Each structure stands twice: as C-alpha cells, then as structure tokens.
Short mmCIF file of C-alpha atoms in Angstrom, two decimals:
data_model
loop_
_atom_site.label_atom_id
_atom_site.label_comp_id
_atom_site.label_asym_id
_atom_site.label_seq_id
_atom_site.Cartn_x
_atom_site.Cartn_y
_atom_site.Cartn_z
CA UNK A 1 -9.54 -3.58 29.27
CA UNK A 2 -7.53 -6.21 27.78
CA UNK A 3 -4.74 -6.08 24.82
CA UNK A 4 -7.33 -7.33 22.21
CA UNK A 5 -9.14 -4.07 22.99
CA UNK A 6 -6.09 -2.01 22.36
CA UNK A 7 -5.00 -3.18 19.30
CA UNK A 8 -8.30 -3.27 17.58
CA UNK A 9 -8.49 0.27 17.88
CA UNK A 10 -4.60 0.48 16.33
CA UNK A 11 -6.01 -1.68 13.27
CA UNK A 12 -9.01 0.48 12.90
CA UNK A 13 -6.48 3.09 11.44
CA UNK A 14 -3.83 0.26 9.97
CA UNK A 15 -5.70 -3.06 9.14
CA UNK A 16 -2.60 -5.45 9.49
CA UNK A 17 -3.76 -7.26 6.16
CA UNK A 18 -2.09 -4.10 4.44
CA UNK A 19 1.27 -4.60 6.01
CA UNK A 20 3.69 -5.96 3.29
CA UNK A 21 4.28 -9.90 2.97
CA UNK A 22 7.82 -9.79 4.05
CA UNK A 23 6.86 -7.81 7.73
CA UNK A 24 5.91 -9.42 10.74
CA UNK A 25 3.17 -7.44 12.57
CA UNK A 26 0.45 -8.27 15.42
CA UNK A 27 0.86 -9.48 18.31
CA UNK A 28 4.51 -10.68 18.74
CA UNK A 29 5.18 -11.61 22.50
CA UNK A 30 1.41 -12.15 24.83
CA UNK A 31 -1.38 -12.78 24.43
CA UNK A 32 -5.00 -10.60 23.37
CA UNK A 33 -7.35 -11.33 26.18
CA UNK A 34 -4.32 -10.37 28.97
CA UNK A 35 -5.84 -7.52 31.01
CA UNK A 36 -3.50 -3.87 30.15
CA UNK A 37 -2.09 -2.30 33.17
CA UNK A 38 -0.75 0.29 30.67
CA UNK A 39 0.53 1.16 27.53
CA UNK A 40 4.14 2.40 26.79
CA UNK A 41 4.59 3.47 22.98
CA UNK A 42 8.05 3.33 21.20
CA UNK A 43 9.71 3.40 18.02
CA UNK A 44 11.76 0.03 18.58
CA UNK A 45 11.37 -2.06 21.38
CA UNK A 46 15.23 -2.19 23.12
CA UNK A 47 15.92 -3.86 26.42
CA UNK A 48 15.81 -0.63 28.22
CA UNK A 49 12.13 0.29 26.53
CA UNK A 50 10.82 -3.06 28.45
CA UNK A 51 12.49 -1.73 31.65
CA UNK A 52 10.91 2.11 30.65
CA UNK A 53 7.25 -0.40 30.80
CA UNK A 54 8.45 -2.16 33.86
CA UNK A 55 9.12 1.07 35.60
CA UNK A 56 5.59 2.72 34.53
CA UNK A 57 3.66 -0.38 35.21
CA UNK A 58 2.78 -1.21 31.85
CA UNK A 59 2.35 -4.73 30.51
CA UNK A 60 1.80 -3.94 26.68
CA UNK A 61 4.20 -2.06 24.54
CA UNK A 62 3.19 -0.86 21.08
CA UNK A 63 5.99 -0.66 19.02
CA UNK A 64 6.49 0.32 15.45
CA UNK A 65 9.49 -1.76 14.44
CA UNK A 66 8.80 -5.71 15.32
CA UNK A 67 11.44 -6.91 17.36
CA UNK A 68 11.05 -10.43 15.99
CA UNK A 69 10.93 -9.82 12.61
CA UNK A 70 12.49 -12.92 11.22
CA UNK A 71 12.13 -16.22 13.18
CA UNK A 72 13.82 -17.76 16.06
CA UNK A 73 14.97 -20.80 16.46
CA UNK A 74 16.32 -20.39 20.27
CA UNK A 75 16.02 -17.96 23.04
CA UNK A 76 19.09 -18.02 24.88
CA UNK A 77 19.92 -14.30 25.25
CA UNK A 78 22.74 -14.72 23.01
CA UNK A 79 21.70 -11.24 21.08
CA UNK A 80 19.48 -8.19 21.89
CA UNK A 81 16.53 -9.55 20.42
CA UNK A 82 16.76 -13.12 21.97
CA UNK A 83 17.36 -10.65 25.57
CA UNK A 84 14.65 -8.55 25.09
CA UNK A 85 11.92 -10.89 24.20
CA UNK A 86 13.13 -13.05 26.91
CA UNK A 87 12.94 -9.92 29.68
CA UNK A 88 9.24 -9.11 28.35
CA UNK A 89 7.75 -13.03 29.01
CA UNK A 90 10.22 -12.90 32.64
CA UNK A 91 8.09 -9.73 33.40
CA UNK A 92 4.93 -10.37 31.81
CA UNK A 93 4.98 -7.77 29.24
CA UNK A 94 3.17 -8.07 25.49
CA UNK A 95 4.79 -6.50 22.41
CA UNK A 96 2.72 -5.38 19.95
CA UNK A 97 4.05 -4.18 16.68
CA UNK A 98 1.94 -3.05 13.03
CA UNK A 99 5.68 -1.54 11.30
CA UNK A 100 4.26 -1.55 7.25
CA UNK A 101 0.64 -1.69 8.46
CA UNK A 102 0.93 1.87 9.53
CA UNK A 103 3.23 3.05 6.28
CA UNK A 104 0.27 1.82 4.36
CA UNK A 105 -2.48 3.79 6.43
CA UNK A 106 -3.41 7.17 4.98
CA UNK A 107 -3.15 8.45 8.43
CA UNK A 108 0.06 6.59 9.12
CA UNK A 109 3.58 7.46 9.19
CA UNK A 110 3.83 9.55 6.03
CA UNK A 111 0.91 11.10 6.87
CA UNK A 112 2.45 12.62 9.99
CA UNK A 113 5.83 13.31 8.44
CA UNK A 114 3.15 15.57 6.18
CA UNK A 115 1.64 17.06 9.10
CA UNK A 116 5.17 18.37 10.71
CA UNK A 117 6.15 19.78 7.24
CA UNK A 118 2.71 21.57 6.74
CA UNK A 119 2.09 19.73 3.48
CA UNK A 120 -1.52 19.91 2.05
CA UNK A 121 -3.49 17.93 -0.53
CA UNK A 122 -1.43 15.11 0.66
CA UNK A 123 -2.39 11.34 -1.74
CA UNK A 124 -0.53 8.01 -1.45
CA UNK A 125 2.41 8.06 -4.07
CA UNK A 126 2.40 4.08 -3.93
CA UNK A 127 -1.11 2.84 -4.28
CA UNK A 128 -1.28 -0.74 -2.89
CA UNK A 129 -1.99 -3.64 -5.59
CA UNK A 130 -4.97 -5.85 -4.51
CA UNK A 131 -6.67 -4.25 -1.82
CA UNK A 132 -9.90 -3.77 -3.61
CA UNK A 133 -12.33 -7.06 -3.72
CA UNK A 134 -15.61 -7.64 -5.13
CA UNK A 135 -18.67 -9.84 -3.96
CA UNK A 136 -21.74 -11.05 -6.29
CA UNK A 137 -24.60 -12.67 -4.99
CA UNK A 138 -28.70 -13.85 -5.20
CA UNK A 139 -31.15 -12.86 -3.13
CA UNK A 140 -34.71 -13.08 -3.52
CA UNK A 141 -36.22 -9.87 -4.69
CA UNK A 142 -38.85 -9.62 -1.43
CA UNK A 143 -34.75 -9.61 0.64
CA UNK A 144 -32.37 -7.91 -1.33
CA UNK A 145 -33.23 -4.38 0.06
CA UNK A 146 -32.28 -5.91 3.60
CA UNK A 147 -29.44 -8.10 2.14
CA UNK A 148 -28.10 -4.68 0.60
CA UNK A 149 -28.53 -2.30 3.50
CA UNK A 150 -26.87 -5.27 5.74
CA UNK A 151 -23.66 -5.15 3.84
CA UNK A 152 -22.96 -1.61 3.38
CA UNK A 153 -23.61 -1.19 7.62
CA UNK A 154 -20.20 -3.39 7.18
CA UNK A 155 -18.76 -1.19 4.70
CA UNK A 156 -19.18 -2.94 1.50
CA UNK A 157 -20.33 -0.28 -1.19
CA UNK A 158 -18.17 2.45 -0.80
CA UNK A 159 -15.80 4.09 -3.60
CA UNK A 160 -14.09 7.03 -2.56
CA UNK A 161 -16.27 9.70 -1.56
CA UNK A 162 -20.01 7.62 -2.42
CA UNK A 163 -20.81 4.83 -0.11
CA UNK A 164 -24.07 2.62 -0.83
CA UNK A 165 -23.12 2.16 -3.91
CA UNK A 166 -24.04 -1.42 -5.18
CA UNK A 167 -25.41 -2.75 -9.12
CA UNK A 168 -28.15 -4.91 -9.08
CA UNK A 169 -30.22 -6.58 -12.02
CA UNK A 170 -33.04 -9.27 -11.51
CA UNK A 171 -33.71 -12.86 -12.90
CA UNK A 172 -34.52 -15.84 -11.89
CA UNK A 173 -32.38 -18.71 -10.09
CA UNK A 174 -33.11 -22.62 -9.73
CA UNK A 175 -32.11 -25.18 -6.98
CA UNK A 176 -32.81 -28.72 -5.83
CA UNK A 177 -32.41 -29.58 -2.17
CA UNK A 178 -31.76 -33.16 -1.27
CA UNK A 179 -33.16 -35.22 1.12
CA UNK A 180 -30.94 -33.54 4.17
CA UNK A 181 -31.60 -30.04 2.54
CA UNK A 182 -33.91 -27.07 4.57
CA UNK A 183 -34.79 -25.13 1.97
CA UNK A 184 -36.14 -21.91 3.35
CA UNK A 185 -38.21 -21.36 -0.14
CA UNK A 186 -39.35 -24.71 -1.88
CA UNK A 187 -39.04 -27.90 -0.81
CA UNK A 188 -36.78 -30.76 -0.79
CA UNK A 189 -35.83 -33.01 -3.69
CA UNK A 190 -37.94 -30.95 -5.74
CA UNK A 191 -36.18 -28.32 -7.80
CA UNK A 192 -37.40 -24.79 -7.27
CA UNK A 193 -37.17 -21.02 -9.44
CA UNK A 194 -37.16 -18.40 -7.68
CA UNK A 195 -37.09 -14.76 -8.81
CA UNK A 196 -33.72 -13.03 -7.21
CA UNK A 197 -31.80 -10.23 -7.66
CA UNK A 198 -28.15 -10.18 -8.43
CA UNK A 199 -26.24 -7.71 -6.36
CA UNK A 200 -22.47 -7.04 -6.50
CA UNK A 201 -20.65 -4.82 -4.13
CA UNK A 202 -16.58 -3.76 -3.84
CA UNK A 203 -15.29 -3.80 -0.49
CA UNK A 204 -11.17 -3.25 1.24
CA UNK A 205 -9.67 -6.77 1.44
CA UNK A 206 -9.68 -6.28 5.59
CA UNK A 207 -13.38 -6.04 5.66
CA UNK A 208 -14.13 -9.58 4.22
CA UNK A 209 -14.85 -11.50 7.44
CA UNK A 210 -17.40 -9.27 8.70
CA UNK A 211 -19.31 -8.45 5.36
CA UNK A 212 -19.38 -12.79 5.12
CA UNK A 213 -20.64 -13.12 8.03
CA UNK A 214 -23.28 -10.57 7.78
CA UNK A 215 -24.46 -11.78 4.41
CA UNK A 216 -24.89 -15.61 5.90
CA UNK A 217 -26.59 -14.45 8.51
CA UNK A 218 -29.27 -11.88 6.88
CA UNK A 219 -29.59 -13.94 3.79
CA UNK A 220 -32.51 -16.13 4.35
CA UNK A 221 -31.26 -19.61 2.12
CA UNK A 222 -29.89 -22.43 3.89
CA UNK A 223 -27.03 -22.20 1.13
CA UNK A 224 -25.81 -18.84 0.03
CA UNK A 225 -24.59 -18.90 -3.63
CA UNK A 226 -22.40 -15.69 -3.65
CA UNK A 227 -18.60 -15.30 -5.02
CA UNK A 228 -15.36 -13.16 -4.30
CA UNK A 229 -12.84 -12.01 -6.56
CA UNK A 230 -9.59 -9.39 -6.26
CA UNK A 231 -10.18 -6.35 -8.23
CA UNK A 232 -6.81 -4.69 -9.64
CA UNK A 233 -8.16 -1.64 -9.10
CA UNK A 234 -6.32 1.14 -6.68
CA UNK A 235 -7.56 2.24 -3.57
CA UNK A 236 -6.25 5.80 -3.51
CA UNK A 237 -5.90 5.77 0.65
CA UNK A 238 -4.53 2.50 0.77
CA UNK A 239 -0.47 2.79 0.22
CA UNK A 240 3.27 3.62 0.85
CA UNK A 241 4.59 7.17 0.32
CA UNK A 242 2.75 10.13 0.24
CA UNK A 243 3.32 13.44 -1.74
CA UNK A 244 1.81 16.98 -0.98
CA UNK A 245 2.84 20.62 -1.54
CA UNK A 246 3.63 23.37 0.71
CA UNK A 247 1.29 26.61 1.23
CA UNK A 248 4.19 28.38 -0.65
CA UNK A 249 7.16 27.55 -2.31
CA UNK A 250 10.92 27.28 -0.97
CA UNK A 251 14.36 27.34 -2.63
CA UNK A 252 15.99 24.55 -2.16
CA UNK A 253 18.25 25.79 0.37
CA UNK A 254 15.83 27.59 1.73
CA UNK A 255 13.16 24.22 2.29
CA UNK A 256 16.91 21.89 3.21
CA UNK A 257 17.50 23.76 5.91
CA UNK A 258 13.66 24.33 7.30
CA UNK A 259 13.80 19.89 6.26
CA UNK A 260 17.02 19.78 8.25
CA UNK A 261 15.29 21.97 11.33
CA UNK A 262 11.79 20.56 11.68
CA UNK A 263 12.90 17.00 11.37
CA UNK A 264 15.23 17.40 13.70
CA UNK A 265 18.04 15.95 11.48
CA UNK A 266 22.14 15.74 12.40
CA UNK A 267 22.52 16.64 8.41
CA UNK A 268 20.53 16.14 5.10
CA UNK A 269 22.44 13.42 2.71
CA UNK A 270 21.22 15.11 -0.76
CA UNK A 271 21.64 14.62 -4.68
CA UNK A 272 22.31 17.43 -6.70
CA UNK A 273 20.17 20.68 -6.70
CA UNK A 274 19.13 21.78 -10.13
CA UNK A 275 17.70 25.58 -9.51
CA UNK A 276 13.96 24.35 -9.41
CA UNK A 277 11.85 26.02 -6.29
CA UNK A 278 10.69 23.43 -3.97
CA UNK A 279 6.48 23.47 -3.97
CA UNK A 280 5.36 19.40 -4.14
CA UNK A 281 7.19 17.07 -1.33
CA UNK A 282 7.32 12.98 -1.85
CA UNK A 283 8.43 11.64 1.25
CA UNK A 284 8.49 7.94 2.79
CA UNK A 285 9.01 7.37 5.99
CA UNK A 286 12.42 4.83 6.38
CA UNK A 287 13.91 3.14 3.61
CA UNK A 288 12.74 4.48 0.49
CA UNK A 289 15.10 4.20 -2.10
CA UNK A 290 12.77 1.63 -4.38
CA UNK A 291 10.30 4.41 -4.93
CA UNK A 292 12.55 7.55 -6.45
CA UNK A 293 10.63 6.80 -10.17
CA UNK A 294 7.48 7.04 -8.14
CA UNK A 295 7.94 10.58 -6.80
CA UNK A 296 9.56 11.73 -10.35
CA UNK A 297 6.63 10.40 -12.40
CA UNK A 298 4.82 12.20 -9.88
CA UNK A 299 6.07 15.26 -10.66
CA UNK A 300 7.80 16.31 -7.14
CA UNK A 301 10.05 18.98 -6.98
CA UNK A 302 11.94 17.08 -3.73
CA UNK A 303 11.63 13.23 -2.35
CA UNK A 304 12.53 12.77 1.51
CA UNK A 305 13.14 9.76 2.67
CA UNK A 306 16.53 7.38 4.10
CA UNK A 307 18.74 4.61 3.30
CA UNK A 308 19.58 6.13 -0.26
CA UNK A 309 23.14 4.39 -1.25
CA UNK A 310 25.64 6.10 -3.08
CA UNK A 311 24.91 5.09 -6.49
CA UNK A 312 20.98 5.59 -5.57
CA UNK A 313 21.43 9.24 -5.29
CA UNK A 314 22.08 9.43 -9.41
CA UNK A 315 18.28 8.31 -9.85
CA UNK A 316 17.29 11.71 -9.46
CA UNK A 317 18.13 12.26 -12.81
CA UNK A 318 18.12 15.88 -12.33
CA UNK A 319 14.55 15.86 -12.56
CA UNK A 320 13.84 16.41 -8.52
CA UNK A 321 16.01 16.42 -5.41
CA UNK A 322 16.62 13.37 -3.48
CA UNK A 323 16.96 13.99 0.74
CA UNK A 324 18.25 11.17 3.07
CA UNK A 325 17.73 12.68 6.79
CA UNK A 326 17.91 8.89 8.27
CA UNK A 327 16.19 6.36 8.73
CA UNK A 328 14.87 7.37 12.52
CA UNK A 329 14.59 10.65 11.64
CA UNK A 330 12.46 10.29 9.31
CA UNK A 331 9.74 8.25 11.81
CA UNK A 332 11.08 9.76 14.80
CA UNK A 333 6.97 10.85 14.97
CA UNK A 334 5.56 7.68 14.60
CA UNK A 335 5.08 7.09 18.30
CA UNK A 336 3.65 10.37 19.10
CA UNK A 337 1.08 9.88 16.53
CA UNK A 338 0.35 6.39 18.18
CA UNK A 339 0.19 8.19 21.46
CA UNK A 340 -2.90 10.12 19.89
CA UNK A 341 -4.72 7.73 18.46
CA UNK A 342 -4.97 5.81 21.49
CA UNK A 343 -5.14 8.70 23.65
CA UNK A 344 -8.12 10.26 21.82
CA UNK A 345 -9.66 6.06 21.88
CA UNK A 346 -8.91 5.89 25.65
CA UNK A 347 -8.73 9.07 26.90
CA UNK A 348 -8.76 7.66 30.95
CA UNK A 349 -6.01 5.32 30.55
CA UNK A 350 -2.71 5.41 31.28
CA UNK A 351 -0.41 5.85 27.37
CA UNK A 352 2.74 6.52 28.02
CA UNK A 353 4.72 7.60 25.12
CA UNK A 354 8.32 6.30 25.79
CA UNK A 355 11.30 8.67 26.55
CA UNK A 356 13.94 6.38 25.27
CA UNK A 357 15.99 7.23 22.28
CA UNK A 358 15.92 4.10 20.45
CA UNK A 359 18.32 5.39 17.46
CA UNK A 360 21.14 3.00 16.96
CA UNK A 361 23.19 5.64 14.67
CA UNK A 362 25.86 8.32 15.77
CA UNK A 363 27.12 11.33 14.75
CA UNK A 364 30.22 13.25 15.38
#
C-alpha cells in the first residue's frame, strides 16, 4: 500500500479543493507512491508525535493541523516546526495534513463534535460559495444516451437527494475540419450539420477532472465543444459550522455543564445567559468567532466554538449564548474520527491513533 492510497481514501470524505485558500493541506513532508509501514493519527504533528511514529513503525502521519502552514525559507532547527519537519525527512516519515478540508466535510469535524453531543438533524451553518459547477455540451443524438449515463457514473447529475438528473434539448450543430482534421462524422475541409443534443449537467468543483476525462473519452468527435462555468448556488453538505438540536431541551446550566463534561473542557468561557432553554446547538470546531451572525440568523439557542475575544463575546446580542471551551477541546475528536475512517477503509492495517497530548494551553 503506498501513501497515495491512504490519502485518497481521506479525500473521499474531505476533497482538499474545499479546504479554504489561506490553509495548506496535502501532502506536506514525502512523497505519494512511498510504500506505508503504518499510520499514526494526531491532532498536531509535535516532535514527540514523529518519535510516537518512529516508535510504532509508522512512516506516514495524518495530521489535522499542517505543521508547515506558512512557508519556509530555511530548515535549520531554529524552531519546532523547522525541528520537526527536519526529524520526519532524518527518519523517513511523510506528514499528511487536510486541517479546513475536513471542517468543510459534512462528516468532518463538526460533524463529530455533533455526534458526542447527540445532536440530530445536523446541516452546515456556513454553506461554501462556489462549489457547485456546471457543464454544457453536443453530442450527436445516436450518443448522448451513452455520453449521459458516462458522466453521471462520475457523479455529474446529482442535486441533493436526485442523482441522474441532466436537461437536454436537440438541434443541430455545424463544423469544418481542415486539412489535419479526423472528423469522426463528415469529412475534412467540407463543413458538416449534424443533429446533436445539448446536455448540461451540475457537478462538486472536486469532481471536474474525472467527469473531463470521461466525456473526451466517450464522446465520439475528434474535438469536443463543451463549456464550464461556477454556479453560485449552495451545496447544502459542502461547509463550515454545523447546527443541530438535542432530543430534548436543557437549561442553560443544565446543557453548560453536560458541554463542560462531554467535551472534556478545564471551564466554559461564556457570554451572558438570557433564561432561554437550550434545544438547537451551532458549533464550529476551533476558531469560530467570524461566524456568531451565522448561528443567530440561524436561530440557535447556544453557539460552541473557541478563540472568542473579549469584546467578541458582546455579539451575542442577547439573542443566543456564546461558549468558548478551547480551541483543542473543541477538535480534541478529530483524530479518533480519522482513526475510523481509515480503520473501516483498511481494516488489516496497522492505524494507530496517537496517545500524545498535543495541547499547547495550561490550566491552573
């Protein structure tokens, strides 16, 4: 098995075209066709993480956090991220990371934070802009059933809960090859109509590459006319944030200190409480503070997330509570749900989810 192998199956849940422009995710430190002795998963990859994969024989760790994230200009071991990518290439050892890839997954980060607080109905509170594209093109009318059924094997054609779904109108198209053309219909230098049908199909952004390449190579013309444009449209699974309600509701005391309990907090950093029972949840895993108007328009009763600054904390407006239970707290889970996607993927190899505690924030 080699580390191309494992991270495919990673991006099958969090496409790394969805991480945000300013992350740096993918492979950071290795390369994809290395052979994995084993896979040690972690929150941040810290010098004594690499000696955790060292010591369990793995050569590929899968971190959420990228330990590069901006970039370097030497590697001298002058800091703890110069040391640590310098100790993985000593010892061999790839670092993987997919940080805002995964926030953006609807089975990513806030999805699990969900899952430990019981939430149901769960949606994305931040839709992602752009993810949605569209593709128009001709086919002759004796193809375009092929041409059609091609493209939605590839997942092209689906909106929410209706796949296949496609719009198609007929007419007629023209063409002239030149004296180097090939035409498949027609023949050079002459120009030729042909009756075709027009078919347009949406598709997500990361699926471009393969529906192209499956529409040049079932389309029988030597040139295929066809053309792609961005859609504004939301994707309601594609996203940061997520927002759900409990089976019943809480007080607020009642759901700070169950918050406090099951997210294993040291305390719960809140804004005021205003006497409302707690029933719909916003949270976002890690710093979260640019997405408070998101959870009020949404109508939740709490938002749970970290990094909220003092002043941040009168955004609530009295219209919801605002919880900060820190920034690792609140993806402390990250890596065990990393551990299962790649356990239930690879169920006979060795993923070890990493003991280390990678928090760099104390409390007295």
């Amino acid at each position: 098995m080699q580390i191309k192998d494992i991270t495919s199956s990673i991006e099958e849940i969090a496409p790394l075209n969805y991480a945000e422009s300013f992350d740096n995710v993918g492979l950071l430190v290795g390369n994809y066709n290395t052979k994995v002795t084993g896979v040690l998963v972690t929150l941040d990859t810290l010098e004594n993480v690499v000696d955790e994969a060292i010591e369990n024989n793995c050569n590929l760790i899968v971190s959420f956090h990228p330990i590069i994230f901006s970039g370097l200009k030497k590697l001298t071991g002058s800091n703890y991220v110069e040391r640590v990518v310098l100790k993985a290439i000593k010892n061999d050892i790839a670092i993987y990371s997919m940080h805002t890839a995964l926030d953006n997954s609807f089975q990513g980060v806030n999805a699990k934070i969900c899952e430990v607080l019981g939430l149901q109905n769960k949606e994305i509170l931040i839709p992602q802009k752009h993810t949605i594209k569209k593709l128009t093109t001709y086919v002759p009318i004796k193809n375009a059933e092929e041409v059609r059924l091609a493209l939605f094997k590839e997942g092209a054609g689906s909106i929410g809960n209706y796949d296949n779904c496609s719009f198609n109108t007929d007419g007629y198209g023209t063409y002239r090859g030149n004296k180097n053309s090939n035409p498949t219909i027609g023949k050079k230098e002459e120009t030729h109509t042909e009756n075709e049908t027009f078919i347009s199909v949406i598709f997500e952004k990361h699926k471009e590459q393969h529906i192209l390449n499956t529409l040049f190579k079932v389309h029988p013309y030597e040139e295929v006319a066809y053309d792609i444009v961005s859609l504004d449209n939301l994707h309601q699974e594609i996203g940061i944030g997520m927002i759900g309600e409990l089976p019943e509701e809480k007080s607020e005391t009642e759901f700070l200190n169950f918050l406090k309990k099951t997210m294993n907090a040291k305390g719960v950093r809140h804004s005021k409480l205003i006497g409302k029972p707690i029933k719909k949840v916003a949270v976002l895993g890690g710093s979260g503070s640019f997405a408070i108007k998101n959870a009020i328009h949404k109508k939740a009763d709490i938002y749970i997330t970290a990094d909220i600054k003092y002043h941040e904390f009168y955004k609530a407006e009295n219209k919801l509570v605002i919880a900060d239970i820190g920034h690792y707290e609140s993806e402390q889970f990250t890596k065990n749900l990393l551990v299962e996607i790649l356990t239930k993927k690879f169920p006979n190899f060795a993923i070890i989810l990493s003991q280390k505690n990678t928090n760099p924030i104390y409390y007295l």
